[in-house]
């Protein structure tokens, strides 16, 4: 199995994020996440670790707005050029938010950050854009592998992507890697995306909400109690052409393995009925029993089971890394899922 990765993710290593009481918390989305996976997969001959290719900006601009991409590319250097110091490699965080879409666009840098970054878990550092680009290119490389006829491929995307929308960064995400791969593949047939990260895949939902050729399904913690709070509810099923082509499976706090697997089975049935040409699995591992951000109880065995069930669909599948913050176990869990395809 080809597993695509990049070393450029190392360029993105924020020190902290901000939690509700204003505390600076050690940044959960660490480079060691991908290093742990690489170390383990590197010992198993079933996996071929491959560096991503560069696919240019074209496939990315089909998902994100030019204005947003330009913001990500330039904001840090513009901030430095404005003469304002950035001490200790601190990142840029929003300090204001627009209350509505205002046609008057302020060119003030703080206003731009407020417009394009929607929470305090997606700081922008000097090389954030470079790392995010490399992450997206890993996902595109995996998609290309599927087009070339491979049955299953994987991408070790870091930073993750599923909270990034058409023009916003949020929740450790800047570019929506899974959506970029899906859009790239959608020229060739119907696509299904199954998001099994603990948090609702709100960015992916937004991007394909009006589409009937990309089925999006997300199993996650109910947003009534969990991030991202404003999306991921059961009654959000698509809009216009897309009605009936999005489904959320919100689960209660501390949901059991059985509850989880019930939603998973429904999602699998739904994908089977839809009969897509390609499937993308937005694979987050923060559903693991010891994850510091999650409340679910999945185990290594659960991920083996999930991998086998998905392989059983016999649909060409790309497995794209999203979240998962139990760093000591993320490699093991990821490997168990992928070995389901063996
Ligand atoms: C890709 C991914 O998994 N992103 C997750 C982002 C989650 N951000 C959570 C921020 C919420 C902080 N609230 C913590 C309350 C602790 N008691
Ligand atoms: Zn998550």
Tab-separated table of C-alpha atoms and ligand atoms in Angstrom, residues 17-20 29 33 119 121 160-163 170-173 197-199 226-227 229 284 286 292-293 322-325, ligand 1:
chain	number	residue	atom	x	y	z
A	17	UNK	CA	-3.614	27.226	21.477
A	18	UNK	CA	-6.133	29.081	23.635
A	19	UNK	CA	-8.843	27.360	25.636
A	20	UNK	CA	-12.009	28.843	27.061
A	29	UNK	CA	-1.700	18.869	16.941
A	33	UNK	CA	1.770	12.521	15.530
A	119	UNK	CA	-11.313	29.995	16.335
A	121	UNK	CA	-6.911	26.564	17.498
A	160	UNK	CA	-5.362	18.049	9.208
A	161	UNK	CA	-8.159	19.490	7.087
A	162	UNK	CA	-11.774	18.664	7.868
A	163	UNK	CA	-12.603	21.843	9.840
A	170	UNK	CA	-10.288	26.393	12.263
A	171	UNK	CA	-9.553	23.563	14.683
A	172	UNK	CA	-5.922	22.858	13.572
A	173	UNK	CA	-7.046	22.909	9.908
A	197	UNK	CA	-12.884	11.858	13.327
A	198	UNK	CA	-14.324	12.507	16.820
A	199	UNK	CA	-15.275	16.038	15.750
A	226	UNK	CA	-18.692	19.341	21.534
A	227	UNK	CA	-16.613	21.367	19.108
A	229	UNK	CA	-20.707	23.400	18.103
A	284	UNK	CA	-9.359	10.767	12.807
A	286	UNK	CA	-9.506	11.046	18.558
A	292	UNK	CA	-7.081	13.663	25.511
A	293	UNK	CA	-9.715	15.547	23.465
A	322	UNK	CA	-7.397	13.922	10.199
A	323	UNK	CA	-7.136	14.256	14.028
A	324	UNK	CA	-6.028	11.977	16.889
A	325	UNK	CA	-3.995	13.237	19.834
B	1	LIG	C1	-8.800	17.974	13.435
B	1	LIG	C2	-9.326	18.015	14.854
B	1	LIG	O1	-9.476	16.970	15.486
B	1	LIG	N1	-9.547	19.226	15.386
B	1	LIG	C3	-10.076	19.347	16.689
B	1	LIG	C4	-10.078	20.743	17.186
B	1	LIG	C5	-10.638	20.769	18.571
B	1	LIG	N2	-10.496	22.034	19.213
B	1	LIG	C6	-11.090	21.991	20.485
B	1	LIG	C7	-11.065	23.286	21.195
B	1	LIG	C8	-12.060	23.220	22.324
B	1	LIG	C9	-11.434	23.512	23.629
B	1	LIG	N3	-12.300	23.141	24.714
B	1	LIG	C10	-11.677	22.271	25.641
B	1	LIG	C11	-12.428	22.168	26.917
B	1	LIG	C12	-11.635	21.294	27.854
B	1	LIG	N4	-12.329	21.115	29.085
